[in-house]
Amino acid sequence: MSTHAYSIINPSILIGELPLEEQLRLVRNRGFRGVELWWPFETATPSDSAVDAVLTTIADSRLRLVGMNLYEGGMALGNRGITCWPGVDAEFDASIEVGLRFHEATGVQNFNVLHGTLNDHETRDVQNDRAAVRTARAADAFSTVGGIVTIEQLSHIPGYGLRTMAEVTEAVARARDRTTTGTILVQVDLFHMFNMGDDVAGYFRDHWREIGHVQVADFPGRGAPGTGVQPIDELLALLRDQGYAREIALEYSHYENNDPFAHVTVAC
């Protein structure tokens, strides 16, 4: 079992089949103090009452909302972001506005922008440039309330535009070139770095200042830390030793014996 203690978890990937109220109740009862969430609506334009209902659920949970994804195009449909898609500026901008409402109500400051899968009708450069413009627009909007935007790799989604850390680094640079006031950083997901065979220790030593958020799952299996073979405790200690002081959250999906929180040490 991992000995690193965590205070933040992502229930969306772990127990997302349950109603949000139940997800947060289970997390709170297990001792966690904060959560990050995937986009909690089926569309980019939820009604005011739908937004209010989610915000009330979060407030009632007494959990801190650490971060959230912007609209991803429908997770149930297999989509993982719309940022590079043509013809969806209205949806993208609508999700920014919802994010600002979440900030106002909860104080959340980390907003993860998912790149999306590439189409076969345009060049990669055209789609990447479109994503950069939108990512910069989101970063500038959230900068008005002290928020940041993050970009992450998704190694297991065929056709996803950012499958490697090198591609993420390039995407961050493109978007930064188009910002005026925004902050754009990398969201590190250890599972995806392990899956791609990335040099995690080297990345932490050389690029820790570029990291805005860290998500943790073991490999193989995408289970809790300690269920795979990766030296997660040592890697996180290295990252902290470099000076990293931002959030570290659990984002694993597989568990056994009907206990989603087995093998996890929760920070007191």
mmCIF file with all atom_site columns, C-alpha atoms in Angstrom, residues 7-213:
data_model
loop_
_atom_site.group_PDB
_atom_site.id
_atom_site.type_symbol
_atom_site.label_atom_id
_atom_site.label_alt_id
_atom_site.label_comp_id
_atom_site.label_asym_id
_atom_site.label_entity_id
_atom_site.label_seq_id
_atom_site.pdbx_PDB_ins_code
_atom_site.Cartn_x
_atom_site.Cartn_y
_atom_site.Cartn_z
_atom_site.occupancy
_atom_site.B_iso_or_equiv
_atom_site.pdbx_formal_charge
_atom_site.auth_seq_id
_atom_site.auth_comp_id
_atom_site.auth_asym_id
_atom_site.auth_atom_id
_atom_site.pdbx_PDB_model_num
ATOM 1   C CA . SER A 1 7   ? -6.974  14.830 0.870   1.00 0.00 ? 7   SER A CA 1
ATOM 2   C CA . ILE A 1 8   ? -8.428  15.233 -2.661  1.00 0.00 ? 8   ILE A CA 1
ATOM 3   C CA . ILE A 1 9   ? -10.082 12.691 -4.933  1.00 0.00 ? 9   ILE A CA 1
ATOM 4   C CA . ASN A 1 10  ? -11.975 12.660 -8.232  1.00 0.00 ? 10  ASN A CA 1
ATOM 5   C CA . PRO A 1 11  ? -15.232 10.748 -7.690  1.00 0.00 ? 11  PRO A CA 1
ATOM 6   C CA . SER A 1 12  ? -16.351 11.306 -11.292 1.00 0.00 ? 12  SER A CA 1
ATOM 7   C CA . ILE A 1 13  ? -14.074 8.558  -12.591 1.00 0.00 ? 13  ILE A CA 1
ATOM 8   C CA . LEU A 1 14  ? -14.309 6.340  -9.503  1.00 0.00 ? 14  LEU A CA 1
ATOM 9   C CA . ILE A 1 15  ? -18.012 6.266  -8.612  1.00 0.00 ? 15  ILE A CA 1
ATOM 10  C CA . GLY A 1 16  ? -19.517 8.475  -11.295 1.00 0.00 ? 16  GLY A CA 1
ATOM 11  C CA . GLU A 1 17  ? -22.412 6.065  -11.854 1.00 0.00 ? 17  GLU A CA 1
ATOM 12  C CA . LEU A 1 18  ? -23.853 7.274  -8.543  1.00 0.00 ? 18  LEU A CA 1
ATOM 13  C CA . PRO A 1 19  ? -25.769 10.555 -8.133  1.00 0.00 ? 19  PRO A CA 1
ATOM 14  C CA . LEU A 1 20  ? -23.426 13.424 -7.335  1.00 0.00 ? 20  LEU A CA 1
ATOM 15  C CA . GLU A 1 21  ? -24.900 13.845 -3.866  1.00 0.00 ? 21  GLU A CA 1
ATOM 16  C CA . GLU A 1 22  ? -24.074 10.220 -3.062  1.00 0.00 ? 22  GLU A CA 1
ATOM 17  C CA . GLN A 1 23  ? -20.586 10.502 -4.560  1.00 0.00 ? 23  GLN A CA 1
ATOM 18  C CA . LEU A 1 24  ? -19.761 13.454 -2.360  1.00 0.00 ? 24  LEU A CA 1
ATOM 19  C CA . ARG A 1 25  ? -21.315 11.875 0.726   1.00 0.00 ? 25  ARG A CA 1
ATOM 20  C CA . LEU A 1 26  ? -19.131 8.785  0.347   1.00 0.00 ? 26  LEU A CA 1
ATOM 21  C CA . VAL A 1 27  ? -16.022 10.873 -0.233  1.00 0.00 ? 27  VAL A CA 1
ATOM 22  C CA . ARG A 1 28  ? -16.715 13.079 2.758   1.00 0.00 ? 28  ARG A CA 1
ATOM 23  C CA . ASN A 1 29  ? -17.454 10.130 5.024   1.00 0.00 ? 29  ASN A CA 1
ATOM 24  C CA . ARG A 1 30  ? -14.150 8.538  4.056   1.00 0.00 ? 30  ARG A CA 1
ATOM 25  C CA . GLY A 1 31  ? -12.313 11.640 5.275   1.00 0.00 ? 31  GLY A CA 1
ATOM 26  C CA . PHE A 1 32  ? -11.439 13.497 2.084   1.00 0.00 ? 32  PHE A CA 1
ATOM 27  C CA . ARG A 1 33  ? -11.578 17.272 2.245   1.00 0.00 ? 33  ARG A CA 1
ATOM 28  C CA . GLY A 1 34  ? -11.686 18.183 -1.435  1.00 0.00 ? 34  GLY A CA 1
ATOM 29  C CA . VAL A 1 35  ? -12.773 16.943 -4.839  1.00 0.00 ? 35  VAL A CA 1
ATOM 30  C CA . GLU A 1 36  ? -12.184 17.616 -8.482  1.00 0.00 ? 36  GLU A CA 1
ATOM 31  C CA . LEU A 1 37  ? -15.003 16.926 -10.938 1.00 0.00 ? 37  LEU A CA 1
ATOM 32  C CA . TRP A 1 38  ? -15.519 16.187 -14.576 1.00 0.00 ? 38  TRP A CA 1
ATOM 33  C CA . TRP A 1 39  ? -18.053 18.425 -16.313 1.00 0.00 ? 39  TRP A CA 1
ATOM 34  C CA . PRO A 1 40  ? -21.210 17.641 -14.288 1.00 0.00 ? 40  PRO A CA 1
ATOM 35  C CA . PHE A 1 41  ? -23.785 18.274 -17.024 1.00 0.00 ? 41  PHE A CA 1
ATOM 36  C CA . GLU A 1 42  ? -24.869 16.548 -20.228 1.00 0.00 ? 42  GLU A CA 1
ATOM 37  C CA . THR A 1 43  ? -24.635 19.717 -22.327 1.00 0.00 ? 43  THR A CA 1
ATOM 38  C CA . ALA A 1 44  ? -22.483 22.822 -22.523 1.00 0.00 ? 44  ALA A CA 1
ATOM 39  C CA . THR A 1 45  ? -25.514 24.964 -21.735 1.00 0.00 ? 45  THR A CA 1
ATOM 40  C CA . PRO A 1 46  ? -27.180 23.645 -18.589 1.00 0.00 ? 46  PRO A CA 1
ATOM 41  C CA . SER A 1 47  ? -30.151 25.584 -17.267 1.00 0.00 ? 47  SER A CA 1
ATOM 42  C CA . ASP A 1 48  ? -29.685 27.988 -14.383 1.00 0.00 ? 48  ASP A CA 1
ATOM 43  C CA . SER A 1 49  ? -31.648 25.640 -12.171 1.00 0.00 ? 49  SER A CA 1
ATOM 44  C CA . ALA A 1 50  ? -29.382 22.709 -13.105 1.00 0.00 ? 50  ALA A CA 1
ATOM 45  C CA . VAL A 1 51  ? -26.277 24.743 -12.256 1.00 0.00 ? 51  VAL A CA 1
ATOM 46  C CA . ASP A 1 52  ? -27.819 25.904 -8.984  1.00 0.00 ? 52  ASP A CA 1
ATOM 47  C CA . ALA A 1 53  ? -28.673 22.318 -8.051  1.00 0.00 ? 53  ALA A CA 1
ATOM 48  C CA . VAL A 1 54  ? -25.086 21.121 -8.530  1.00 0.00 ? 54  VAL A CA 1
ATOM 49  C CA . LEU A 1 55  ? -23.684 24.089 -6.648  1.00 0.00 ? 55  LEU A CA 1
ATOM 50  C CA . THR A 1 56  ? -26.075 23.428 -3.766  1.00 0.00 ? 56  THR A CA 1
ATOM 51  C CA . THR A 1 57  ? -24.982 19.775 -3.681  1.00 0.00 ? 57  THR A CA 1
ATOM 52  C CA . ILE A 1 58  ? -21.339 20.809 -3.502  1.00 0.00 ? 58  ILE A CA 1
ATOM 53  C CA . ALA A 1 59  ? -22.023 23.373 -0.781  1.00 0.00 ? 59  ALA A CA 1
ATOM 54  C CA . ASP A 1 60  ? -23.995 20.857 1.272   1.00 0.00 ? 60  ASP A CA 1
ATOM 55  C CA . SER A 1 61  ? -21.127 18.360 1.050   1.00 0.00 ? 61  SER A CA 1
ATOM 56  C CA . ARG A 1 62  ? -18.757 20.790 2.803   1.00 0.00 ? 62  ARG A CA 1
ATOM 57  C CA . LEU A 1 63  ? -16.032 19.644 0.403   1.00 0.00 ? 63  LEU A CA 1
ATOM 58  C CA . ARG A 1 64  ? -13.664 22.035 -1.319  1.00 0.00 ? 64  ARG A CA 1
ATOM 59  C CA . LEU A 1 65  ? -13.944 22.014 -5.117  1.00 0.00 ? 65  LEU A CA 1
ATOM 60  C CA . VAL A 1 66  ? -10.336 22.027 -6.301  1.00 0.00 ? 66  VAL A CA 1
ATOM 61  C CA . GLY A 1 67  ? -10.783 21.748 -10.059 1.00 0.00 ? 67  GLY A CA 1
ATOM 62  C CA . MET A 1 68  ? -13.215 20.945 -12.843 1.00 0.00 ? 68  MET A CA 1
ATOM 63  C CA . ASN A 1 69  ? -13.178 20.067 -16.513 1.00 0.00 ? 69  ASN A CA 1
ATOM 64  C CA . LEU A 1 70  ? -14.819 22.307 -19.048 1.00 0.00 ? 70  LEU A CA 1
ATOM 65  C CA . TYR A 1 71  ? -17.405 20.773 -21.382 1.00 0.00 ? 71  TYR A CA 1
ATOM 66  C CA . GLU A 1 72  ? -16.043 17.647 -23.051 1.00 0.00 ? 72  GLU A CA 1
ATOM 67  C CA . GLY A 1 73  ? -18.654 16.989 -25.730 1.00 0.00 ? 73  GLY A CA 1
ATOM 68  C CA . GLY A 1 74  ? -20.436 14.247 -23.819 1.00 0.00 ? 74  GLY A CA 1
ATOM 69  C CA . MET A 1 75  ? -18.460 11.662 -21.873 1.00 0.00 ? 75  MET A CA 1
ATOM 70  C CA . ALA A 1 76  ? -21.203 9.077  -22.397 1.00 0.00 ? 76  ALA A CA 1
ATOM 71  C CA . LEU A 1 77  ? -20.687 9.468  -26.145 1.00 0.00 ? 77  LEU A CA 1
ATOM 72  C CA . GLY A 1 78  ? -16.977 8.779  -25.784 1.00 0.00 ? 78  GLY A CA 1
ATOM 73  C CA . ASN A 1 79  ? -15.912 12.385 -26.321 1.00 0.00 ? 79  ASN A CA 1
ATOM 74  C CA . ARG A 1 80  ? -13.026 13.925 -24.425 1.00 0.00 ? 80  ARG A CA 1
ATOM 75  C CA . GLY A 1 81  ? -13.078 17.605 -25.272 1.00 0.00 ? 81  GLY A CA 1
ATOM 76  C CA . ILE A 1 82  ? -14.253 19.979 -27.983 1.00 0.00 ? 82  ILE A CA 1
ATOM 77  C CA . THR A 1 83  ? -11.421 22.501 -27.944 1.00 0.00 ? 83  THR A CA 1
ATOM 78  C CA . CYS A 1 84  ? -10.040 21.532 -31.360 1.00 0.00 ? 84  CYS A CA 1
ATOM 79  C CA . TRP A 1 85  ? -13.425 20.898 -32.986 1.00 0.00 ? 85  TRP A CA 1
ATOM 80  C CA . PRO A 1 86  ? -14.789 23.199 -35.708 1.00 0.00 ? 86  PRO A CA 1
ATOM 81  C CA . GLY A 1 87  ? -18.029 25.075 -35.204 1.00 0.00 ? 87  GLY A CA 1
ATOM 82  C CA . VAL A 1 88  ? -18.387 24.839 -31.428 1.00 0.00 ? 88  VAL A CA 1
ATOM 83  C CA . ASP A 1 89  ? -17.319 28.279 -30.219 1.00 0.00 ? 89  ASP A CA 1
ATOM 84  C CA . ALA A 1 90  ? -20.722 28.907 -28.649 1.00 0.00 ? 90  ALA A CA 1
ATOM 85  C CA . GLU A 1 91  ? -20.532 25.679 -26.632 1.00 0.00 ? 91  GLU A CA 1
ATOM 86  C CA . PHE A 1 92  ? -16.950 26.283 -25.579 1.00 0.00 ? 92  PHE A CA 1
ATOM 87  C CA . ASP A 1 93  ? -17.671 29.835 -24.454 1.00 0.00 ? 93  ASP A CA 1
ATOM 88  C CA . ALA A 1 94  ? -20.829 28.718 -22.648 1.00 0.00 ? 94  ALA A CA 1
ATOM 89  C CA . SER A 1 95  ? -18.801 26.290 -20.565 1.00 0.00 ? 95  SER A CA 1
ATOM 90  C CA . ILE A 1 96  ? -16.429 29.109 -19.641 1.00 0.00 ? 96  ILE A CA 1
ATOM 91  C CA . GLU A 1 97  ? -19.390 31.087 -18.330 1.00 0.00 ? 97  GLU A CA 1
ATOM 92  C CA . VAL A 1 98  ? -20.540 28.104 -16.277 1.00 0.00 ? 98  VAL A CA 1
ATOM 93  C CA . GLY A 1 99  ? -17.004 27.748 -14.932 1.00 0.00 ? 99  GLY A CA 1
ATOM 94  C CA . LEU A 1 100 ? -17.068 31.361 -13.819 1.00 0.00 ? 100 LEU A CA 1
ATOM 95  C CA . ARG A 1 101 ? -20.325 30.698 -11.975 1.00 0.00 ? 101 ARG A CA 1
ATOM 96  C CA . PHE A 1 102 ? -18.680 27.748 -10.246 1.00 0.00 ? 102 PHE A CA 1
ATOM 97  C CA . HIS A 1 103 ? -15.778 29.954 -9.221  1.00 0.00 ? 103 HIS A CA 1
ATOM 98  C CA . GLU A 1 104 ? -18.105 32.580 -7.810  1.00 0.00 ? 104 GLU A CA 1
ATOM 99  C CA . ALA A 1 105 ? -19.973 29.994 -5.747  1.00 0.00 ? 105 ALA A CA 1
ATOM 100 C CA . THR A 1 106 ? -17.140 27.673 -4.672  1.00 0.00 ? 106 THR A CA 1
ATOM 101 C CA . GLY A 1 107 ? -13.857 29.493 -5.200  1.00 0.00 ? 107 GLY A CA 1
ATOM 102 C CA . VAL A 1 108 ? -12.595 26.810 -7.608  1.00 0.00 ? 108 VAL A CA 1
ATOM 103 C CA . GLN A 1 109 ? -9.608  28.108 -9.572  1.00 0.00 ? 109 GLN A CA 1
ATOM 104 C CA . ASN A 1 110 ? -8.376  25.198 -11.723 1.00 0.00 ? 110 ASN A CA 1
ATOM 105 C CA . PHE A 1 111 ? -10.158 24.633 -15.035 1.00 0.00 ? 111 PHE A CA 1
ATOM 106 C CA . ASN A 1 112 ? -9.014  21.764 -17.218 1.00 0.00 ? 112 ASN A CA 1
ATOM 107 C CA . VAL A 1 113 ? -9.472  22.171 -20.977 1.00 0.00 ? 113 VAL A CA 1
ATOM 108 C CA . LEU A 1 114 ? -9.677  18.879 -22.892 1.00 0.00 ? 114 LEU A CA 1
ATOM 109 C CA . HIS A 1 115 ? -8.246  19.083 -26.403 1.00 0.00 ? 115 HIS A CA 1
ATOM 110 C CA . GLY A 1 116 ? -10.562 16.588 -28.110 1.00 0.00 ? 116 GLY A CA 1
ATOM 111 C CA . THR A 1 117 ? -10.089 14.069 -30.904 1.00 0.00 ? 117 THR A CA 1
ATOM 112 C CA . LEU A 1 118 ? -8.811  15.214 -34.281 1.00 0.00 ? 118 LEU A CA 1
ATOM 113 C CA . ASN A 1 119 ? -10.912 14.928 -37.442 1.00 0.00 ? 119 ASN A CA 1
ATOM 114 C CA . ASP A 1 120 ? -9.751  13.680 -40.842 1.00 0.00 ? 120 ASP A CA 1
ATOM 115 C CA . HIS A 1 121 ? -11.000 16.694 -42.812 1.00 0.00 ? 121 HIS A CA 1
ATOM 116 C CA . GLU A 1 122 ? -8.514  19.297 -41.602 1.00 0.00 ? 122 GLU A CA 1
ATOM 117 C CA . THR A 1 123 ? -4.803  19.345 -40.967 1.00 0.00 ? 123 THR A CA 1
ATOM 118 C CA . ARG A 1 124 ? -3.512  18.764 -37.469 1.00 0.00 ? 124 ARG A CA 1
ATOM 119 C CA . ASP A 1 125 ? -2.032  22.281 -37.498 1.00 0.00 ? 125 ASP A CA 1
ATOM 120 C CA . VAL A 1 126 ? -5.397  23.890 -38.210 1.00 0.00 ? 126 VAL A CA 1
ATOM 121 C CA . GLN A 1 127 ? -7.047  21.974 -35.389 1.00 0.00 ? 127 GLN A CA 1
ATOM 122 C CA . ASN A 1 128 ? -4.216  22.612 -32.953 1.00 0.00 ? 128 ASN A CA 1
ATOM 123 C CA . ASP A 1 129 ? -4.279  26.326 -33.707 1.00 0.00 ? 129 ASP A CA 1
ATOM 124 C CA . ARG A 1 130 ? -8.036  26.429 -33.126 1.00 0.00 ? 130 ARG A CA 1
ATOM 125 C CA . ALA A 1 131 ? -7.532  24.739 -29.776 1.00 0.00 ? 131 ALA A CA 1
ATOM 126 C CA . ALA A 1 132 ? -4.805  27.206 -28.854 1.00 0.00 ? 132 ALA A CA 1
ATOM 127 C CA . VAL A 1 133 ? -7.049  30.193 -29.551 1.00 0.00 ? 133 VAL A CA 1
ATOM 128 C CA . ARG A 1 134 ? -9.867  28.783 -27.444 1.00 0.00 ? 134 ARG A CA 1
ATOM 129 C CA . THR A 1 135 ? -7.601  27.680 -24.621 1.00 0.00 ? 135 THR A CA 1
ATOM 130 C CA . ALA A 1 136 ? -6.105  31.167 -24.490 1.00 0.00 ? 136 ALA A CA 1
ATOM 131 C CA . ARG A 1 137 ? -9.595  32.674 -24.451 1.00 0.00 ? 137 ARG A CA 1
ATOM 132 C CA . ALA A 1 138 ? -10.524 30.497 -21.480 1.00 0.00 ? 138 ALA A CA 1
ATOM 133 C CA . ALA A 1 139 ? -7.305  31.347 -19.663 1.00 0.00 ? 139 ALA A CA 1
ATOM 134 C CA . ASP A 1 140 ? -7.858  35.075 -20.144 1.00 0.00 ? 140 ASP A CA 1
ATOM 135 C CA . ALA A 1 141 ? -11.438 34.780 -18.870 1.00 0.00 ? 141 ALA A CA 1
ATOM 136 C CA . PHE A 1 142 ? -10.480 32.826 -15.755 1.00 0.00 ? 142 PHE A CA 1
ATOM 137 C CA . SER A 1 143 ? -7.533  35.103 -15.050 1.00 0.00 ? 143 SER A CA 1
ATOM 138 C CA . THR A 1 144 ? -10.048 37.835 -14.181 1.00 0.00 ? 144 THR A CA 1
ATOM 139 C CA . VAL A 1 145 ? -10.930 35.846 -11.059 1.00 0.00 ? 145 VAL A CA 1
ATOM 140 C CA . GLY A 1 146 ? -7.443  34.504 -10.337 1.00 0.00 ? 146 GLY A CA 1
ATOM 141 C CA . GLY A 1 147 ? -8.055  31.168 -12.026 1.00 0.00 ? 147 GLY A CA 1
ATOM 142 C CA . ILE A 1 148 ? -5.792  29.076 -14.234 1.00 0.00 ? 148 ILE A CA 1
ATOM 143 C CA . VAL A 1 149 ? -6.297  26.731 -17.168 1.00 0.00 ? 149 VAL A CA 1
ATOM 144 C CA . THR A 1 150 ? -4.594  23.355 -17.448 1.00 0.00 ? 150 THR A CA 1
ATOM 145 C CA . ILE A 1 151 ? -4.008  21.013 -20.396 1.00 0.00 ? 151 ILE A CA 1
ATOM 146 C CA . GLU A 1 152 ? -3.448  17.260 -20.068 1.00 0.00 ? 152 GLU A CA 1
ATOM 147 C CA . GLN A 1 153 ? -2.504  14.223 -22.111 1.00 0.00 ? 153 GLN A CA 1
ATOM 148 C CA . LEU A 1 154 ? -4.927  11.342 -22.621 1.00 0.00 ? 154 LEU A CA 1
ATOM 149 C CA . SER A 1 155 ? -2.877  8.375  -23.732 1.00 0.00 ? 155 SER A CA 1
ATOM 150 C CA . HIS A 1 156 ? -5.649  5.826  -24.170 1.00 0.00 ? 156 HIS A CA 1
ATOM 151 C CA . ILE A 1 157 ? -8.100  7.673  -26.437 1.00 0.00 ? 157 ILE A CA 1
ATOM 152 C CA . PRO A 1 158 ? -7.596  6.853  -30.145 1.00 0.00 ? 158 PRO A CA 1
ATOM 153 C CA . GLY A 1 159 ? -7.300  10.030 -32.187 1.00 0.00 ? 159 GLY A CA 1
ATOM 154 C CA . TYR A 1 160 ? -6.974  12.310 -29.173 1.00 0.00 ? 160 TYR A CA 1
ATOM 155 C CA . GLY A 1 161 ? -4.880  15.324 -30.084 1.00 0.00 ? 161 GLY A CA 1
ATOM 156 C CA . LEU A 1 162 ? -2.556  15.266 -27.056 1.00 0.00 ? 162 LEU A CA 1
ATOM 157 C CA . ARG A 1 163 ? -1.480  11.724 -26.234 1.00 0.00 ? 163 ARG A CA 1
ATOM 158 C CA . THR A 1 164 ? 2.132   12.455 -25.215 1.00 0.00 ? 164 THR A CA 1
ATOM 159 C CA . MET A 1 165 ? 3.658   14.900 -22.785 1.00 0.00 ? 165 MET A CA 1
ATOM 160 C CA . ALA A 1 166 ? 5.651   16.374 -25.673 1.00 0.00 ? 166 ALA A CA 1
ATOM 161 C CA . GLU A 1 167 ? 2.384   17.208 -27.445 1.00 0.00 ? 167 GLU A CA 1
ATOM 162 C CA . VAL A 1 168 ? 1.033   18.786 -24.262 1.00 0.00 ? 168 VAL A CA 1
ATOM 163 C CA . THR A 1 169 ? 4.150   20.935 -23.952 1.00 0.00 ? 169 THR A CA 1
ATOM 164 C CA . GLU A 1 170 ? 3.686   22.147 -27.523 1.00 0.00 ? 170 GLU A CA 1
ATOM 165 C CA . ALA A 1 171 ? -0.002  22.864 -26.909 1.00 0.00 ? 171 ALA A CA 1
ATOM 166 C CA . VAL A 1 172 ? 0.785   24.937 -23.834 1.00 0.00 ? 172 VAL A CA 1
ATOM 167 C CA . ALA A 1 173 ? 3.307   26.997 -25.810 1.00 0.00 ? 173 ALA A CA 1
ATOM 168 C CA . ARG A 1 174 ? 0.820   27.596 -28.651 1.00 0.00 ? 174 ARG A CA 1
ATOM 169 C CA . ALA A 1 175 ? -1.890  28.739 -26.274 1.00 0.00 ? 175 ALA A CA 1
ATOM 170 C CA . ARG A 1 176 ? 0.428   30.962 -24.267 1.00 0.00 ? 176 ARG A CA 1
ATOM 171 C CA . ASP A 1 177 ? 1.385   32.761 -27.463 1.00 0.00 ? 177 ASP A CA 1
ATOM 172 C CA . ARG A 1 178 ? -2.262  33.800 -27.793 1.00 0.00 ? 178 ARG A CA 1
ATOM 173 C CA . THR A 1 179 ? -3.015  34.874 -24.228 1.00 0.00 ? 179 THR A CA 1
ATOM 174 C CA . THR A 1 180 ? -3.013  38.390 -22.884 1.00 0.00 ? 180 THR A CA 1
ATOM 175 C CA . THR A 1 181 ? -3.405  37.799 -19.134 1.00 0.00 ? 181 THR A CA 1
ATOM 176 C CA . GLY A 1 182 ? -4.084  34.084 -18.741 1.00 0.00 ? 182 GLY A CA 1
ATOM 177 C CA . THR A 1 183 ? -2.071  31.390 -16.989 1.00 0.00 ? 183 THR A CA 1
ATOM 178 C CA . ILE A 1 184 ? -1.819  28.020 -18.767 1.00 0.00 ? 184 ILE A CA 1
ATOM 179 C CA . LEU A 1 185 ? -0.129  25.091 -17.061 1.00 0.00 ? 185 LEU A CA 1
ATOM 180 C CA . VAL A 1 186 ? 0.147   21.320 -17.416 1.00 0.00 ? 186 VAL A CA 1
ATOM 181 C CA . GLN A 1 187 ? -2.151  18.893 -15.659 1.00 0.00 ? 187 GLN A CA 1
ATOM 182 C CA . VAL A 1 188 ? -0.055  15.805 -15.005 1.00 0.00 ? 188 VAL A CA 1
ATOM 183 C CA . ASP A 1 189 ? -1.879  12.480 -14.880 1.00 0.00 ? 189 ASP A CA 1
ATOM 184 C CA . LEU A 1 190 ? 0.604   9.881  -13.695 1.00 0.00 ? 190 LEU A CA 1
ATOM 185 C CA . PHE A 1 191 ? -1.359  7.018  -15.228 1.00 0.00 ? 191 PHE A CA 1
ATOM 186 C CA . HIS A 1 192 ? -0.998  8.511  -18.695 1.00 0.00 ? 192 HIS A CA 1
ATOM 187 C CA . MET A 1 193 ? 2.691   9.273  -18.206 1.00 0.00 ? 193 MET A CA 1
ATOM 188 C CA . PHE A 1 194 ? 3.290   5.693  -17.055 1.00 0.00 ? 194 PHE A CA 1
ATOM 189 C CA . ASN A 1 195 ? 1.206   4.372  -19.954 1.00 0.00 ? 195 ASN A CA 1
ATOM 190 C CA . MET A 1 196 ? 3.370   6.240  -22.479 1.00 0.00 ? 196 MET A CA 1
ATOM 191 C CA . GLY A 1 197 ? 6.632   5.265  -20.789 1.00 0.00 ? 197 GLY A CA 1
ATOM 192 C CA . ASP A 1 198 ? 7.479   8.875  -19.950 1.00 0.00 ? 198 ASP A CA 1
ATOM 193 C CA . ASP A 1 199 ? 10.398  9.710  -17.684 1.00 0.00 ? 199 ASP A CA 1
ATOM 194 C CA . VAL A 1 200 ? 8.299   11.002 -14.793 1.00 0.00 ? 200 VAL A CA 1
ATOM 195 C CA . ALA A 1 201 ? 11.220  11.701 -12.470 1.00 0.00 ? 201 ALA A CA 1
ATOM 196 C CA . GLY A 1 202 ? 13.027  13.637 -15.175 1.00 0.00 ? 202 GLY A CA 1
ATOM 197 C CA . TYR A 1 203 ? 9.929   15.627 -15.991 1.00 0.00 ? 203 TYR A CA 1
ATOM 198 C CA . PHE A 1 204 ? 9.396   16.497 -12.341 1.00 0.00 ? 204 PHE A CA 1
ATOM 199 C CA . ARG A 1 205 ? 12.992  17.637 -11.970 1.00 0.00 ? 205 ARG A CA 1
ATOM 200 C CA . ASP A 1 206 ? 13.064  19.720 -15.145 1.00 0.00 ? 206 ASP A CA 1
ATOM 201 C CA . HIS A 1 207 ? 9.492   20.990 -15.522 1.00 0.00 ? 207 HIS A CA 1
ATOM 202 C CA . TRP A 1 208 ? 7.848   21.118 -12.091 1.00 0.00 ? 208 TRP A CA 1
ATOM 203 C CA . ARG A 1 209 ? 7.210   24.846 -12.453 1.00 0.00 ? 209 ARG A CA 1
ATOM 204 C CA . GLU A 1 210 ? 5.017   24.104 -15.488 1.00 0.00 ? 210 GLU A CA 1
ATOM 205 C CA . ILE A 1 211 ? 2.657   21.872 -13.495 1.00 0.00 ? 211 ILE A CA 1
ATOM 206 C CA . GLY A 1 212 ? -0.663  23.277 -12.327 1.00 0.00 ? 212 GLY A CA 1
ATOM 207 C CA . HIS A 1 213 ? -2.216  20.086 -10.986 1.00 0.00 ? 213 HIS A CA 1
#
